[in-house]
Short mmCIF file of C-alpha atoms in Angstrom, two decimals:
data_model
loop_
_atom_site.label_atom_id
_atom_site.label_comp_id
_atom_site.label_asym_id
_atom_site.label_seq_id
_atom_site.Cartn_x
_atom_site.Cartn_y
_atom_site.Cartn_z
CA UNK A 1 -0.04 0.11 -0.30
CA UNK A 2 2.79 2.56 0.86
CA UNK A 3 4.55 1.57 -2.31
CA UNK A 4 1.20 2.50 -4.17
CA UNK A 5 1.07 5.57 -2.16
CA UNK A 6 4.62 6.32 -3.16
CA UNK A 7 3.92 5.86 -6.97
CA UNK A 8 1.17 8.19 -6.84
CA UNK A 9 2.96 10.64 -5.08
CA UNK A 10 5.71 10.53 -7.73
CA UNK A 11 3.22 10.49 -10.65
CA UNK A 12 1.81 13.82 -9.06
CA UNK A 13 4.81 15.54 -8.75
CA UNK A 14 6.11 14.57 -12.08
CA UNK A 15 2.52 16.06 -13.61
CA UNK A 16 2.98 18.91 -11.24
CA UNK A 17 6.47 19.64 -12.57
CA UNK A 18 5.20 18.86 -16.41
CA UNK A 19 2.45 21.31 -15.89
CA UNK A 20 5.01 24.13 -14.53
CA UNK A 21 7.12 23.73 -17.36
CA UNK A 22 4.21 23.79 -19.93
CA UNK A 23 2.86 27.32 -18.49
CA UNK A 24 6.25 28.85 -18.31
CA UNK A 25 6.77 27.79 -21.91
CA UNK A 26 3.28 29.39 -22.67
CA UNK A 27 3.73 32.43 -20.87
CA UNK A 28 7.44 33.20 -22.10
CA UNK A 29 5.63 32.60 -25.76
CA UNK A 30 3.05 35.20 -25.30
CA UNK A 31 5.62 37.78 -23.84
CA UNK A 32 7.79 37.00 -26.73
CA UNK A 33 4.62 37.90 -29.10
CA UNK A 34 3.72 40.87 -27.13
CA UNK A 35 7.10 42.23 -27.47
CA UNK A 36 6.69 41.87 -31.37
CA UNK A 37 3.38 42.96 -31.42
CA UNK A 38 4.77 46.20 -29.65
CA UNK A 39 7.89 46.55 -31.71
CA UNK A 40 5.67 46.31 -35.08
CA UNK A 41 3.13 49.16 -33.27
CA UNK A 42 6.02 51.10 -32.55
CA UNK A 43 7.05 51.49 -36.37
CA UNK A 44 3.71 51.89 -37.56
CA UNK A 45 3.29 55.62 -39.36
CA UNK A 46 0.22 57.79 -38.56
CA UNK A 47 -1.99 57.64 -41.94
CA UNK A 48 -4.56 59.67 -43.35
CA UNK A 49 -7.14 58.63 -46.12
CA UNK A 50 -6.46 60.08 -49.55
CA UNK A 51 -8.63 60.23 -52.69
CA UNK A 52 -7.37 57.88 -55.50
CA UNK A 53 -8.71 56.68 -58.93
CA UNK A 54 -9.85 53.12 -59.41
CA UNK A 55 -9.24 53.17 -63.09
CA UNK A 56 -7.24 55.13 -65.53
CA UNK A 57 -8.08 58.54 -66.67
CA UNK A 58 -7.40 60.77 -69.88
CA UNK A 59 -7.31 64.25 -70.70
CA UNK A 60 -10.70 65.69 -70.54
CA UNK A 61 -12.53 62.93 -69.02
CA UNK A 62 -14.57 63.97 -65.87
CA UNK A 63 -14.11 62.29 -62.10
CA UNK A 64 -17.22 61.13 -61.00
CA UNK A 65 -18.11 59.42 -57.46
CA UNK A 66 -17.72 55.89 -59.21
CA UNK A 67 -14.21 56.93 -60.38
CA UNK A 68 -12.73 57.30 -56.82
CA UNK A 69 -11.25 55.09 -53.64
CA UNK A 70 -10.11 56.01 -50.31
CA UNK A 71 -6.47 54.88 -49.57
CA UNK A 72 -4.54 55.25 -46.42
CA UNK A 73 -1.42 57.38 -47.20
CA UNK A 74 1.53 58.05 -44.91
CA UNK A 75 0.94 61.21 -42.91
CA UNK A 76 3.86 62.64 -43.78
CA UNK A 77 4.20 61.81 -47.28
CA UNK A 78 1.05 63.14 -48.73
CA UNK A 79 1.32 64.61 -52.32
CA UNK A 80 0.74 68.67 -52.49
CA UNK A 81 -2.66 69.09 -53.57
CA UNK A 82 -4.02 65.73 -52.74
CA UNK A 83 -7.82 65.99 -51.83
CA UNK A 84 -8.36 64.43 -48.26
CA UNK A 85 -12.46 64.95 -48.23
CA UNK A 86 -15.21 64.57 -50.17
CA UNK A 87 -16.14 68.27 -49.73
CA UNK A 88 -12.87 69.28 -51.01
CA UNK A 89 -13.17 67.29 -54.29
CA UNK A 90 -16.62 67.87 -54.97
CA UNK A 91 -17.25 71.40 -52.99
CA UNK A 92 -20.15 72.20 -55.42
CA UNK A 93 -21.81 68.55 -55.34
CA UNK A 94 -21.53 65.24 -57.25
CA UNK A 95 -23.18 67.25 -59.77
CA UNK A 96 -20.60 69.79 -60.33
CA UNK A 97 -17.29 67.55 -61.68
CA UNK A 98 -13.77 68.17 -62.26
CA UNK A 99 -11.90 67.51 -65.48
CA UNK A 100 -8.71 65.85 -66.09
CA UNK A 101 -5.97 68.09 -67.86
CA UNK A 102 -3.41 65.33 -67.28
CA UNK A 103 -3.89 61.64 -67.50
CA UNK A 104 -3.50 59.56 -64.55
CA UNK A 105 -3.22 56.04 -63.84
CA UNK A 106 -5.28 53.71 -61.41
CA UNK A 107 -4.55 54.07 -57.66
CA UNK A 108 -2.81 57.32 -58.44
CA UNK A 109 -3.79 60.27 -55.61
CA UNK A 110 -5.78 62.93 -57.39
CA UNK A 111 -4.02 66.11 -57.68
CA UNK A 112 -5.21 69.61 -57.88
CA UNK A 113 -2.49 70.35 -60.50
CA UNK A 114 -4.12 67.36 -62.45
CA UNK A 115 -7.81 68.54 -62.65
CA UNK A 116 -9.85 71.44 -63.20
CA UNK A 117 -11.95 73.46 -60.82
CA UNK A 118 -15.35 72.25 -60.53
CA UNK A 119 -17.40 72.75 -63.57
CA UNK A 120 -14.82 74.01 -65.60
CA UNK A 121 -13.48 72.20 -68.89
CA UNK A 122 -9.88 71.32 -69.92
CA UNK A 123 -9.67 74.49 -72.29
CA UNK A 124 -6.92 76.64 -72.01
CA UNK A 125 -8.52 79.03 -69.80
CA UNK A 126 -7.97 76.21 -67.10
CA UNK A 127 -4.34 76.38 -67.74
CA UNK A 128 -3.90 79.65 -67.20
CA UNK A 129 -2.27 80.93 -63.61
CA UNK A 130 -3.56 84.17 -62.15
CA UNK A 131 -2.37 87.39 -63.74
CA UNK A 132 -1.00 85.72 -67.03
CA UNK A 133 -2.33 85.55 -70.53
CA UNK A 134 -2.70 83.30 -73.49
CA UNK A 135 -0.89 84.37 -76.96
CA UNK A 136 -0.67 82.70 -80.20
CA UNK A 137 2.27 82.43 -82.12
CA UNK A 138 2.36 81.71 -85.83
CA UNK A 139 4.75 78.70 -86.79
CA UNK A 140 5.79 76.27 -89.28
CA UNK A 141 7.92 73.44 -89.85
CA UNK A 142 10.78 75.79 -89.68
CA UNK A 143 10.15 78.04 -86.68
CA UNK A 144 8.07 75.71 -84.43
CA UNK A 145 11.33 73.20 -84.00
CA UNK A 146 9.60 70.70 -86.74
CA UNK A 147 6.66 69.74 -84.97
CA UNK A 148 8.34 68.53 -81.86
CA UNK A 149 6.15 71.21 -78.92
CA UNK A 150 3.98 69.87 -76.74
CA UNK A 151 1.86 71.99 -74.29
CA UNK A 152 4.03 71.92 -71.08
CA UNK A 153 7.31 72.58 -73.06
CA UNK A 154 9.22 75.74 -72.40
CA UNK A 155 10.73 77.70 -75.27
CA UNK A 156 12.97 80.80 -76.20
CA UNK A 157 11.25 83.15 -79.00
CA UNK A 158 13.66 84.64 -81.19
CA UNK A 159 12.93 87.62 -83.29
CA UNK A 160 14.21 88.27 -86.88
CA UNK A 161 13.30 91.59 -88.59
CA UNK A 162 15.26 95.04 -89.83
CA UNK A 163 16.84 97.29 -87.47
CA UNK A 164 18.40 100.53 -88.17
CA UNK A 165 18.91 99.12 -92.04
CA UNK A 166 20.34 95.85 -91.16
CA UNK A 167 18.80 92.53 -90.88
CA UNK A 168 19.13 91.25 -86.83
CA UNK A 169 18.07 88.40 -85.10
CA UNK A 170 17.75 88.47 -81.28
CA UNK A 171 16.28 86.81 -78.45
CA UNK A 172 13.19 88.76 -76.93
CA UNK A 173 11.59 86.18 -74.41
CA UNK A 174 13.45 83.30 -72.45
CA UNK A 175 11.64 80.25 -70.94
CA UNK A 176 8.24 80.91 -72.18
CA UNK A 177 5.70 78.08 -71.42
CA UNK A 178 3.57 76.26 -74.19
CA UNK A 179 -0.11 75.95 -73.05
CA UNK A 180 -1.58 74.49 -76.29
CA UNK A 181 -0.44 73.48 -79.85
CA UNK A 182 -2.91 74.34 -82.66
CA UNK A 183 -6.19 74.02 -80.48
CA UNK A 184 -5.10 71.01 -78.33
CA UNK A 185 -3.72 71.60 -74.80
CA UNK A 186 -3.09 67.71 -73.81
CA UNK A 187 0.29 67.50 -72.37
CA UNK A 188 0.30 63.89 -73.01
CA UNK A 189 0.09 63.78 -76.74
CA UNK A 190 3.50 62.23 -77.97
CA UNK A 191 3.01 62.14 -81.53
CA UNK A 192 5.07 64.84 -83.53
CA UNK A 193 2.89 67.14 -85.35
CA UNK A 194 3.54 70.31 -87.64
CA UNK A 195 1.51 72.99 -86.23
CA UNK A 196 0.36 76.28 -87.59
CA UNK A 197 0.09 77.98 -84.31
CA UNK A 198 1.10 77.52 -80.87
CA UNK A 199 -0.31 79.43 -77.62
CA UNK A 200 2.06 80.67 -74.90
CA UNK A 201 1.58 81.67 -71.41
CA UNK A 202 2.88 85.19 -71.24
CA UNK A 203 1.91 88.51 -68.94
CA UNK A 204 0.23 91.23 -70.42
CA UNK A 205 3.29 93.50 -71.04
CA UNK A 206 5.20 90.35 -72.94
CA UNK A 207 1.79 90.05 -74.69
CA UNK A 208 2.56 93.56 -76.00
CA UNK A 209 6.19 92.59 -76.89
CA UNK A 210 5.44 89.57 -78.66
CA UNK A 211 2.57 91.11 -80.70
CA UNK A 212 4.71 94.01 -81.85
CA UNK A 213 7.43 91.94 -82.73
CA UNK A 214 4.89 89.50 -84.64
CA UNK A 215 3.92 92.17 -86.64
CA UNK A 216 7.40 93.79 -87.69
CA UNK A 217 8.95 90.59 -88.35
CA UNK A 218 9.36 86.62 -88.03
CA UNK A 219 9.37 84.86 -84.96
CA UNK A 220 11.00 81.44 -84.45
CA UNK A 221 10.96 79.21 -81.26
CA UNK A 222 14.23 77.13 -79.82
CA UNK A 223 12.88 74.25 -77.43
CA UNK A 224 14.23 74.52 -73.94
CA UNK A 225 15.39 71.27 -72.15
CA UNK A 226 12.98 69.81 -69.53
CA UNK A 227 15.60 69.85 -66.88
CA UNK A 228 17.59 72.92 -67.85
CA UNK A 229 16.78 75.87 -65.47
CA UNK A 230 19.05 78.44 -66.76
CA UNK A 231 18.18 81.54 -68.39
CA UNK A 232 19.27 82.46 -71.62
CA UNK A 233 21.07 86.04 -71.74
CA UNK A 234 20.48 88.60 -73.95
CA UNK A 235 21.31 87.77 -77.52
CA UNK A 236 21.68 89.66 -81.07
CA UNK A 237 23.16 88.60 -84.08
CA UNK A 238 23.45 90.63 -87.28
CA UNK A 239 24.80 90.13 -91.02
CA UNK A 240 28.45 91.06 -89.82
CA UNK A 241 28.76 89.17 -86.75
CA UNK A 242 26.89 86.09 -88.43
CA UNK A 243 29.79 86.31 -91.05
CA UNK A 244 32.86 87.44 -88.55
CA UNK A 245 33.32 90.85 -90.44
CA UNK A 246 34.97 92.88 -87.87
CA UNK A 247 33.84 96.58 -88.47
CA UNK A 248 36.82 99.40 -88.94
CA UNK A 249 36.81 102.04 -86.72
CA UNK A 250 38.22 105.00 -88.06
CA UNK A 251 39.61 107.58 -85.25
CA UNK A 252 40.02 111.15 -86.66
CA UNK A 253 42.84 113.23 -85.13
CA UNK A 254 42.54 116.84 -84.68
CA UNK A 255 45.71 118.92 -85.02
CA UNK A 256 46.26 121.38 -82.44
CA UNK A 257 45.97 124.88 -83.69
CA UNK A 258 48.75 127.35 -82.75
CA UNK A 259 48.38 130.82 -82.89
CA UNK A 260 51.42 132.98 -83.13
CA UNK A 261 52.39 136.83 -83.76
CA UNK A 262 55.38 138.19 -85.80
CA UNK A 263 57.47 140.95 -84.41
CA UNK A 264 60.88 142.59 -85.91
CA UNK A 265 63.71 142.75 -83.89
CA UNK A 266 66.10 144.57 -86.42
CA UNK A 267 66.86 142.18 -89.26
CA UNK A 268 65.41 139.13 -87.64
CA UNK A 269 61.53 138.53 -87.63
CA UNK A 270 60.51 136.59 -84.37
CA UNK A 271 57.32 134.30 -84.16
CA UNK A 272 55.73 134.51 -80.51
CA UNK A 273 53.18 132.01 -79.53
CA UNK A 274 50.00 133.41 -77.93
CA UNK A 275 46.45 131.70 -77.00
CA UNK A 276 44.11 131.76 -79.87
CA UNK A 277 40.94 133.54 -79.71
CA UNK A 278 38.73 131.44 -82.09
#
């Protein structure tokens, strides 16, 4: 009987030890999982919901409520001009829609720079910034960079005409932005097209200068590189400079006039210099 009691006691102690071991292992696993969760939580970045597109939209299409999604975006990396609330995107209600002026892809954030104001179309007026005006310049294959101009490009404008009896070419405007080629304002147009007119965005003072230049001579455009942030300096070329002809400068020398009086001293005549009176 004592032997049975001893076996039961030993068995009970073994089971108790095993239970303690299992409980300790479970508590350790729980603590490790809790620490891992805390580490992940510490790395999480605060997010804000941003309006994006659920399909690709091209130039001229309207943005409807069916075209948008809400996606959580890192709060410290929200793109400039993104729409965060429905009131910002549709301030006048869902019946007054914005129009796409630059193509956007699916899941891309909707940015103010790529859409018009509510109710506006994708015409030239929506591309003009405050205080600026649109001015059309006549071009052809030679003056319009062989048809490789697109809305959004920047160009230097050169004038060729007669100045003081000589034929000259000079830079009159630098880094002017194109907002339309012919009647197309789509910046995503990639094919080359020989345009008849290009429309530039300029100030009222520049409008007057370009109008005067276009009426008194011919205008040519020079395409500026997309990453070129330099400003072209004043440039003027005439026929002599083009051919490398140096103008001879004739310097007239004036001989100093000397006035004298003559006096006789005996048999000698002496000339005495005096200040000239005229």
